[in-house]
JSON list of C-alpha atoms in Angstrom, two decimals:
[
{"chain": "A", "resi": 1, "resn": "ILE", "atom": "CA", "xyz": [-0.02, -0.10, -0.01]},
{"chain": "A", "resi": 2, "resn": "TYR", "atom": "CA", "xyz": [2.82, 2.39, 1.24]},
{"chain": "A", "resi": 3, "resn": "HIS", "atom": "CA", "xyz": [5.72, 2.22, -1.53]},
{"chain": "A", "resi": 4, "resn": "ALA", "atom": "CA", "xyz": [8.19, 2.99, 1.09]},
{"chain": "A", "resi": 5, "resn": "ALA", "atom": "CA", "xyz": [7.00, 0.88, 4.05]},
{"chain": "A", "resi": 6, "resn": "GLY", "atom": "CA", "xyz": [9.82, -1.22, 5.84]},
{"chain": "A", "resi": 7, "resn": "THR", "atom": "CA", "xyz": [12.68, 1.09, 3.87]},
{"chain": "A", "resi": 8, "resn": "THR", "atom": "CA", "xyz": [13.75, 2.72, 7.34]},
{"chain": "A", "resi": 9, "resn": "SER", "atom": "CA", "xyz": [14.74, 1.90, 10.67]},
{"chain": "A", "resi": 10, "resn": "ALA", "atom": "CA", "xyz": [15.07, 2.77, 14.04]},
{"chain": "A", "resi": 11, "resn": "THR", "atom": "CA", "xyz": [12.60, 5.53, 13.82]},
{"chain": "A", "resi": 12, "resn": "PHE", "atom": "CA", "xyz": [12.08, 5.66, 17.70]},
{"chain": "A", "resi": 13, "resn": "LEU", "atom": "CA", "xyz": [15.10, 7.66, 17.59]},
{"chain": "A", "resi": 14, "resn": "LYS", "atom": "CA", "xyz": [12.96, 10.60, 16.60]},
{"chain": "A", "resi": 15, "resn": "LEU", "atom": "CA", "xyz": [10.64, 10.47, 19.52]},
{"chain": "A", "resi": 16, "resn": "GLY", "atom": "CA", "xyz": [12.58, 13.05, 21.30]},
{"chain": "A", "resi": 17, "resn": "VAL", "atom": "CA", "xyz": [13.43, 13.00, 25.23]},
{"chain": "A", "resi": 18, "resn": "GLY", "atom": "CA", "xyz": [13.19, 15.76, 28.14]},
{"chain": "A", "resi": 19, "resn": "ALA", "atom": "CA", "xyz": [10.30, 17.71, 29.36]},
{"chain": "A", "resi": 20, "resn": "ARG", "atom": "CA", "xyz": [11.28, 20.99, 28.59]},
{"chain": "A", "resi": 21, "resn": "ALA", "atom": "CA", "xyz": [12.64, 19.96, 25.02]},
{"chain": "A", "resi": 22, "resn": "LEU", "atom": "CA", "xyz": [9.31, 18.29, 24.01]},
{"chain": "A", "resi": 23, "resn": "GLY", "atom": "CA", "xyz": [7.80, 21.38, 25.71]},
{"chain": "A", "resi": 24, "resn": "MET", "atom": "CA", "xyz": [9.54, 23.22, 23.09]},
{"chain": "A", "resi": 25, "resn": "GLY", "atom": "CA", "xyz": [8.60, 21.15, 20.47]},
{"chain": "A", "resi": 26, "resn": "GLY", "atom": "CA", "xyz": [11.77, 19.74, 19.61]},
{"chain": "A", "resi": 27, "resn": "ALA", "atom": "CA", "xyz": [13.41, 22.93, 19.09]},
{"chain": "A", "resi": 28, "resn": "PHE", "atom": "CA", "xyz": [15.93, 22.31, 21.26]},
{"chain": "A", "resi": 29, "resn": "THR", "atom": "CA", "xyz": [19.39, 21.88, 19.37]},
{"chain": "A", "resi": 30, "resn": "GLY", "atom": "CA", "xyz": [20.20, 25.48, 20.03]},
{"chain": "A", "resi": 31, "resn": "VAL", "atom": "CA", "xyz": [19.62, 25.50, 23.31]},
{"chain": "A", "resi": 32, "resn": "ALA", "atom": "CA", "xyz": [20.92, 22.54, 24.65]},
{"chain": "A", "resi": 33, "resn": "ASP", "atom": "CA", "xyz": [22.20, 23.40, 27.96]},
{"chain": "A", "resi": 34, "resn": "ASP", "atom": "CA", "xyz": [20.89, 20.64, 30.34]},
{"chain": "A", "resi": 35, "resn": "PRO", "atom": "CA", "xyz": [21.72, 16.58, 30.40]},
{"chain": "A", "resi": 36, "resn": "TYR", "atom": "CA", "xyz": [19.28, 15.70, 27.65]},
{"chain": "A", "resi": 37, "resn": "ALA", "atom": "CA", "xyz": [21.87, 17.69, 25.26]},
{"chain": "A", "resi": 38, "resn": "ILE", "atom": "CA", "xyz": [23.22, 13.74, 24.89]},
{"chain": "A", "resi": 39, "resn": "TYR", "atom": "CA", "xyz": [20.07, 13.25, 22.73]},
{"chain": "A", "resi": 40, "resn": "TRP", "atom": "CA", "xyz": [19.62, 16.63, 21.24]},
{"chain": "A", "resi": 41, "resn": "ASN", "atom": "CA", "xyz": [23.10, 18.20, 20.35]},
{"chain": "A", "resi": 42, "resn": "PRO", "atom": "CA", "xyz": [26.32, 16.60, 22.27]},
{"chain": "A", "resi": 43, "resn": "ALA", "atom": "CA", "xyz": [27.88, 20.27, 22.05]},
{"chain": "A", "resi": 44, "resn": "GLY", "atom": "CA", "xyz": [25.51, 21.25, 25.00]},
{"chain": "A", "resi": 45, "resn": "LEU", "atom": "CA", "xyz": [27.44, 18.93, 27.05]},
{"chain": "A", "resi": 46, "resn": "ALA", "atom": "CA", "xyz": [29.80, 21.35, 27.30]},
{"chain": "A", "resi": 47, "resn": "ASN", "atom": "CA", "xyz": [27.57, 23.82, 29.10]},
{"chain": "A", "resi": 48, "resn": "LEU", "atom": "CA", "xyz": [27.69, 21.25, 32.30]},
{"chain": "A", "resi": 49, "resn": "GLU", "atom": "CA", "xyz": [31.02, 21.74, 32.98]},
{"chain": "A", "resi": 50, "resn": "GLY", "atom": "CA", "xyz": [31.41, 21.18, 37.07]},
{"chain": "A", "resi": 51, "resn": "GLU", "atom": "CA", "xyz": [28.30, 19.22, 37.35]},
{"chain": "A", "resi": 52, "resn": "LYS", "atom": "CA", "xyz": [27.47, 15.50, 37.65]},
{"chain": "A", "resi": 53, "resn": "ASN", "atom": "CA", "xyz": [24.09, 14.53, 36.51]},
{"chain": "A", "resi": 54, "resn": "ILE", "atom": "CA", "xyz": [21.65, 11.78, 36.54]},
{"chain": "A", "resi": 55, "resn": "GLY", "atom": "CA", "xyz": [18.57, 11.98, 34.39]},
{"chain": "A", "resi": 56, "resn": "PHE", "atom": "CA", "xyz": [15.48, 9.50, 33.77]},
{"chain": "A", "resi": 57, "resn": "PHE", "atom": "CA", "xyz": [12.62, 10.06, 31.32]},
{"chain": "A", "resi": 58, "resn": "HIS", "atom": "CA", "xyz": [9.47, 8.39, 30.82]},
{"chain": "A", "resi": 59, "resn": "ASN", "atom": "CA", "xyz": [6.76, 8.57, 28.36]},
{"chain": "A", "resi": 60, "resn": "ASP", "atom": "CA", "xyz": [3.39, 6.37, 27.84]},
{"chain": "A", "resi": 61, "resn": "HIS", "atom": "CA", "xyz": [2.43, 6.75, 24.20]},
{"chain": "A", "resi": 62, "resn": "PHE", "atom": "CA", "xyz": [-0.79, 5.25, 22.73]},
{"chain": "A", "resi": 63, "resn": "GLN", "atom": "CA", "xyz": [-1.50, 1.24, 22.55]},
{"chain": "A", "resi": 64, "resn": "GLY", "atom": "CA", "xyz": [0.89, 0.67, 25.31]},
{"chain": "A", "resi": 65, "resn": "LEU", "atom": "CA", "xyz": [3.50, 1.81, 23.78]},
{"chain": "A", "resi": 66, "resn": "LYS", "atom": "CA", "xyz": [6.56, 2.99, 26.26]},
{"chain": "A", "resi": 67, "resn": "GLN", "atom": "CA", "xyz": [9.52, 4.74, 26.20]},
{"chain": "A", "resi": 68, "resn": "GLU", "atom": "CA", "xyz": [12.58, 5.24, 29.02]},
{"chain": "A", "resi": 69, "resn": "PHE", "atom": "CA", "xyz": [15.53, 7.26, 28.87]},
{"chain": "A", "resi": 70, "resn": "LEU", "atom": "CA", "xyz": [18.25, 6.96, 31.34]},
{"chain": "A", "resi": 71, "resn": "LEU", "atom": "CA", "xyz": [21.27, 9.55, 31.14]},
{"chain": "A", "resi": 72, "resn": "TYR", "atom": "CA", "xyz": [24.46, 10.34, 33.23]},
{"chain": "A", "resi": 73, "resn": "THR", "atom": "CA", "xyz": [26.76, 13.03, 32.56]},
{"chain": "A", "resi": 74, "resn": "THR", "atom": "CA", "xyz": [30.22, 13.89, 34.33]},
{"chain": "A", "resi": 75, "resn": "PRO", "atom": "CA", "xyz": [33.23, 15.94, 33.73]},
{"chain": "A", "resi": 76, "resn": "ALA", "atom": "CA", "xyz": [36.18, 14.74, 31.91]},
{"chain": "A", "resi": 77, "resn": "ALA", "atom": "CA", "xyz": [38.36, 16.10, 34.69]},
{"chain": "A", "resi": 78, "resn": "GLY", "atom": "CA", "xyz": [36.88, 14.28, 37.34]},
{"chain": "A", "resi": 79, "resn": "LEU", "atom": "CA", "xyz": [37.54, 10.79, 35.67]},
{"chain": "A", "resi": 80, "resn": "PRO", "atom": "CA", "xyz": [40.80, 9.28, 37.20]},
{"chain": "A", "resi": 81, "resn": "PHE", "atom": "CA", "xyz": [41.64, 6.92, 34.17]},
{"chain": "A", "resi": 82, "resn": "LEU", "atom": "CA", "xyz": [42.17, 10.12, 31.82]},
{"chain": "A", "resi": 83, "resn": "LYS", "atom": "CA", "xyz": [44.82, 11.85, 34.19]},
{"chain": "A", "resi": 84, "resn": "THR", "atom": "CA", "xyz": [47.61, 11.20, 31.88]},
{"chain": "A", "resi": 85, "resn": "ARG", "atom": "CA", "xyz": [46.07, 10.93, 28.57]},
{"chain": "A", "resi": 86, "resn": "GLY", "atom": "CA", "xyz": [43.05, 12.10, 26.67]},
{"chain": "A", "resi": 87, "resn": "PRO", "atom": "CA", "xyz": [40.64, 15.26, 26.56]},
{"chain": "A", "resi": 88, "resn": "ARG", "atom": "CA", "xyz": [40.15, 16.86, 29.99]},
{"chain": "A", "resi": 89, "resn": "ALA", "atom": "CA", "xyz": [38.67, 19.82, 29.29]},
{"chain": "A", "resi": 90, "resn": "GLY", "atom": "CA", "xyz": [35.21, 18.61, 28.72]},
{"chain": "A", "resi": 91, "resn": "VAL", "atom": "CA", "xyz": [31.88, 16.76, 29.66]},
{"chain": "A", "resi": 92, "resn": "TRP", "atom": "CA", "xyz": [31.30, 13.09, 29.19]},
{"chain": "A", "resi": 93, "resn": "GLY", "atom": "CA", "xyz": [27.97, 11.91, 28.98]},
{"chain": "A", "resi": 94, "resn": "LEU", "atom": "CA", "xyz": [25.94, 8.23, 28.34]},
{"chain": "A", "resi": 95, "resn": "GLY", "atom": "CA", "xyz": [22.46, 7.91, 27.50]},
{"chain": "A", "resi": 96, "resn": "LEU", "atom": "CA", "xyz": [20.09, 4.63, 27.20]},
{"chain": "A", "resi": 97, "resn": "ASP", "atom": "CA", "xyz": [16.87, 5.12, 25.32]},
{"chain": "A", "resi": 98, "resn": "TYR", "atom": "CA", "xyz": [14.51, 2.51, 25.65]},
{"chain": "A", "resi": 99, "resn": "PHE", "atom": "CA", "xyz": [11.48, 2.07, 23.41]},
{"chain": "A", "resi": 100, "resn": "TYR", "atom": "CA", "xyz": [9.34, -1.12, 23.64]},
{"chain": "A", "resi": 101, "resn": "THR", "atom": "CA", "xyz": [5.52, -2.83, 23.69]},
{"chain": "A", "resi": 102, "resn": "PRO", "atom": "CA", "xyz": [4.50, -5.31, 26.19]},
{"chain": "A", "resi": 103, "resn": "LYS", "atom": "CA", "xyz": [4.17, -8.92, 25.19]},
{"chain": "A", "resi": 104, "resn": "ASP", "atom": "CA", "xyz": [0.58, -8.79, 24.10]},
{"chain": "A", "resi": 105, "resn": "MET", "atom": "CA", "xyz": [0.50, -8.60, 20.34]},
{"chain": "A", "resi": 106, "resn": "GLU", "atom": "CA", "xyz": [-0.83, -11.37, 18.85]},
{"chain": "A", "resi": 107, "resn": "ARG", "atom": "CA", "xyz": [1.23, -13.63, 16.29]},
{"chain": "A", "resi": 108, "resn": "ARG", "atom": "CA", "xyz": [-0.65, -14.62, 13.38]},
{"chain": "A", "resi": 109, "resn": "SER", "atom": "CA", "xyz": [0.55, -16.82, 10.28]},
{"chain": "A", "resi": 110, "resn": "GLY", "atom": "CA", "xyz": [-1.80, -15.34, 7.71]},
{"chain": "A", "resi": 111, "resn": "LEU", "atom": "CA", "xyz": [-2.51, -18.27, 6.08]},
{"chain": "A", "resi": 112, "resn": "ASN", "atom": "CA", "xyz": [-6.41, -17.70, 5.76]},
{"chain": "A", "resi": 113, "resn": "GLU", "atom": "CA", "xyz": [-6.00, -14.27, 4.11]},
{"chain": "A", "resi": 114, "resn": "SER", "atom": "CA", "xyz": [-7.48, -15.69, 0.92]},
{"chain": "A", "resi": 115, "resn": "ASP", "atom": "CA", "xyz": [-10.58, -17.19, 2.15]},
{"chain": "A", "resi": 116, "resn": "PRO", "atom": "CA", "xyz": [-13.37, -14.71, 1.94]},
{"chain": "A", "resi": 117, "resn": "LEU", "atom": "CA", "xyz": [-15.53, -15.91, 4.62]},
{"chain": "A", "resi": 118, "resn": "ALA", "atom": "CA", "xyz": [-12.74, -16.05, 7.34]},
{"chain": "A", "resi": 119, "resn": "PRO", "atom": "CA", "xyz": [-9.65, -14.04, 6.56]},
{"chain": "A", "resi": 120, "resn": "ILE", "atom": "CA", "xyz": [-8.45, -13.99, 10.02]},
{"chain": "A", "resi": 121, "resn": "SER", "atom": "CA", "xyz": [-5.94, -16.46, 10.88]},
{"chain": "A", "resi": 122, "resn": "PRO", "atom": "CA", "xyz": [-6.15, -17.77, 14.40]},
{"chain": "A", "resi": 123, "resn": "SER", "atom": "CA", "xyz": [-3.59, -16.59, 17.05]},
{"chain": "A", "resi": 124, "resn": "GLU", "atom": "CA", "xyz": [-0.56, -18.60, 17.08]},
{"chain": "A", "resi": 125, "resn": "GLY", "atom": "CA", "xyz": [0.67, -16.74, 20.62]},
{"chain": "A", "resi": 126, "resn": "LYS", "atom": "CA", "xyz": [1.87, -13.45, 21.69]},
{"chain": "A", "resi": 127, "resn": "PHE", "atom": "CA", "xyz": [4.91, -11.31, 21.37]},
{"chain": "A", "resi": 128, "resn": "GLY", "atom": "CA", "xyz": [6.63, -8.20, 22.16]},
{"chain": "A", "resi": 129, "resn": "ALA", "atom": "CA", "xyz": [9.00, -5.61, 20.28]},
{"chain": "A", "resi": 130, "resn": "TYR", "atom": "CA", "xyz": [11.70, -3.37, 21.88]},
{"chain": "A", "resi": 131, "resn": "ASP", "atom": "CA", "xyz": [14.35, -0.86, 20.38]},
{"chain": "A", "resi": 132, "resn": "ILE", "atom": "CA", "xyz": [17.08, 0.32, 22.35]},
{"chain": "A", "resi": 133, "resn": "ALA", "atom": "CA", "xyz": [20.02, 2.86, 21.91]},
{"chain": "A", "resi": 134, "resn": "PHE", "atom": "CA", "xyz": [23.32, 3.42, 23.73]},
{"chain": "A", "resi": 135, "resn": "SER", "atom": "CA", "xyz": [25.06, 6.51, 23.39]},
{"chain": "A", "resi": 136, "resn": "ALA", "atom": "CA", "xyz": [28.17, 7.78, 24.73]},
{"chain": "A", "resi": 137, "resn": "GLY", "atom": "CA", "xyz": [29.01, 11.34, 24.01]},
{"chain": "A", "resi": 138, "resn": "TYR", "atom": "CA", "xyz": [31.38, 14.14, 24.36]},
{"chain": "A", "resi": 139, "resn": "GLY", "atom": "CA", "xyz": [31.38, 18.05, 24.59]},
{"chain": "A", "resi": 140, "resn": "TRP", "atom": "CA", "xyz": [33.72, 20.56, 25.05]},
{"chain": "A", "resi": 141, "resn": "LYS", "atom": "CA", "xyz": [34.83, 24.11, 24.61]},
{"chain": "A", "resi": 142, "resn": "PRO", "atom": "CA", "xyz": [37.66, 24.83, 22.02]},
{"chain": "A", "resi": 143, "resn": "GLN", "atom": "CA", "xyz": [37.02, 28.71, 22.93]},
{"chain": "A", "resi": 144, "resn": "LYS", "atom": "CA", "xyz": [35.03, 30.78, 24.78]},
{"chain": "A", "resi": 145, "resn": "GLY", "atom": "CA", "xyz": [31.48, 30.99, 22.80]},
{"chain": "A", "resi": 146, "resn": "LEU", "atom": "CA", "xyz": [31.88, 27.78, 20.62]},
{"chain": "A", "resi": 147, "resn": "SER", "atom": "CA", "xyz": [30.83, 24.33, 21.89]},
{"chain": "A", "resi": 148, "resn": "LEU", "atom": "CA", "xyz": [31.58, 21.30, 19.79]},
{"chain": "A", "resi": 149, "resn": "GLY", "atom": "CA", "xyz": [30.56, 17.83, 20.55]},
{"chain": "A", "resi": 150, "resn": "ALA", "atom": "CA", "xyz": [30.03, 14.08, 19.18]},
{"chain": "A", "resi": 151, "resn": "ALA", "atom": "CA", "xyz": [28.07, 11.10, 20.41]},
{"chain": "A", "resi": 152, "resn": "VAL", "atom": "CA", "xyz": [28.33, 7.33, 19.04]},
{"chain": "A", "resi": 153, "resn": "LYS", "atom": "CA", "xyz": [25.38, 5.03, 19.52]},
{"chain": "A", "resi": 154, "resn": "ALA", "atom": "CA", "xyz": [24.75, 1.60, 19.25]},
{"chain": "A", "resi": 155, "resn": "ILE", "atom": "CA", "xyz": [21.52, 0.32, 18.41]},
{"chain": "A", "resi": 156, "resn": "ARG", "atom": "CA", "xyz": [19.52, -2.87, 18.54]},
{"chain": "A", "resi": 157, "resn": "GLN", "atom": "CA", "xyz": [15.94, -3.55, 17.49]},
{"chain": "A", "resi": 158, "resn": "SER", "atom": "CA", "xyz": [13.89, -6.57, 18.12]},
{"chain": "A", "resi": 159, "resn": "ILE", "atom": "CA", "xyz": [10.39, -8.08, 17.17]},
{"chain": "A", "resi": 160, "resn": "ASP", "atom": "CA", "xyz": [9.43, -11.51, 18.10]},
{"chain": "A", "resi": 161, "resn": "THR", "atom": "CA", "xyz": [12.19, -13.62, 16.85]},
{"chain": "A", "resi": 162, "resn": "LYS", "atom": "CA", "xyz": [14.04, -11.31, 14.35]},
{"chain": "A", "resi": 163, "resn": "SER", "atom": "CA", "xyz": [16.61, -8.48, 15.73]},
{"chain": "A", "resi": 164, "resn": "ALA", "atom": "CA", "xyz": [18.97, -6.18, 14.17]},
{"chain": "A", "resi": 165, "resn": "GLY", "atom": "CA", "xyz": [21.79, -3.66, 15.22]},
{"chain": "A", "resi": 166, "resn": "SER", "atom": "CA", "xyz": [23.30, -0.70, 13.98]},
{"chain": "A", "resi": 167, "resn": "ALA", "atom": "CA", "xyz": [25.84, 2.12, 14.68]},
{"chain": "A", "resi": 168, "resn": "ALA", "atom": "CA", "xyz": [25.15, 5.80, 14.29]},
{"chain": "A", "resi": 169, "resn": "LEU", "atom": "CA", "xyz": [26.87, 9.09, 15.04]},
{"chain": "A", "resi": 170, "resn": "ASP", "atom": "CA", "xyz": [25.89, 12.44, 16.32]},
{"chain": "A", "resi": 171, "resn": "LEU", "atom": "CA", "xyz": [27.97, 15.76, 15.39]},
{"chain": "A", "resi": 172, "resn": "GLY", "atom": "CA", "xyz": [27.12, 19.00, 17.16]},
{"chain": "A", "resi": 173, "resn": "VAL", "atom": "CA", "xyz": [28.04, 22.63, 17.41]},
{"chain": "A", "resi": 174, "resn": "LEU", "atom": "CA", "xyz": [27.02, 25.52, 19.54]},
{"chain": "A", "resi": 175, "resn": "LYS", "atom": "CA", "xyz": [27.95, 29.28, 18.80]},
{"chain": "A", "resi": 176, "resn": "ASP", "atom": "CA", "xyz": [27.35, 32.26, 21.15]},
{"chain": "A", "resi": 177, "resn": "PHE", "atom": "CA", "xyz": [27.50, 35.36, 19.00]},
{"chain": "A", "resi": 178, "resn": "ASN", "atom": "CA", "xyz": [25.82, 38.97, 19.72]},
{"chain": "A", "resi": 179, "resn": "TRP", "atom": "CA", "xyz": [23.91, 40.79, 17.06]},
{"chain": "A", "resi": 180, "resn": "LEU", "atom": "CA", "xyz": [22.57, 44.34, 17.24]},
{"chain": "A", "resi": 181, "resn": "GLY", "atom": "CA", "xyz": [23.36, 44.38, 20.96]},
{"chain": "A", "resi": 182, "resn": "GLU", "atom": "CA", "xyz": [21.27, 40.81, 21.90]},
{"chain": "A", "resi": 183, "resn": "ASP", "atom": "CA", "xyz": [22.87, 37.74, 22.95]},
{"chain": "A", "resi": 184, "resn": "PHE", "atom": "CA", "xyz": [22.01, 34.88, 20.93]},
{"chain": "A", "resi": 185, "resn": "THR", "atom": "CA", "xyz": [22.98, 31.35, 20.61]},
{"chain": "A", "resi": 186, "resn": "ALA", "atom": "CA", "xyz": [23.01, 29.11, 17.22]},
{"chain": "A", "resi": 187, "resn": "GLY", "atom": "CA", "xyz": [22.97, 25.16, 17.32]},
{"chain": "A", "resi": 188, "resn": "PHE", "atom": "CA", "xyz": [23.60, 22.95, 14.47]},
{"chain": "A", "resi": 189, "resn": "ALA", "atom": "CA", "xyz": [23.05, 18.95, 14.93]},
{"chain": "A", "resi": 190, "resn": "VAL", "atom": "CA", "xyz": [23.74, 16.14, 12.44]},
{"chain": "A", "resi": 191, "resn": "GLN", "atom": "CA", "xyz": [21.88, 13.14, 14.33]},
{"chain": "A", "resi": 192, "resn": "ASN", "atom": "CA", "xyz": [22.12, 9.25, 13.22]}
]
């Protein structure tokens, strides 16, 4: 019926997280100044210097679909294993995005579809589905008024007995500037 059906995957990554960001209609790329920057624009992690954060977001969707997002951020300077090497001026972030359905969908073979009197096949049991993405990101300020960030994601999707995995990359920039006597911040992010 729809020519592009089944041609994309991991669409759960477009749902968004964080009450403030979703309250702004998802227009958070240029703000990204809280721990949910790991999702929207990893450059925003640089704004969390000197802070450790733990966050949790839950969303109930229609038809029993649910989403959970767990995050943790920490300044790189507080990580003892980076004392002699690696970037120490930024902020690390971890995120776990989990989207799932309860195990209440009915499995049907579809063998009766050609029968005009009884086209619905009998139920052969129940199954569930889940999508999960783990993100690890880093944001830093190479100079005053400029933040850069990157995050890598490991993605896994499963439905009934089928599953698949992939990886993705997010890149982000935040720039503070003054225009006509007013302070502004512009953001740019490339996701997935």
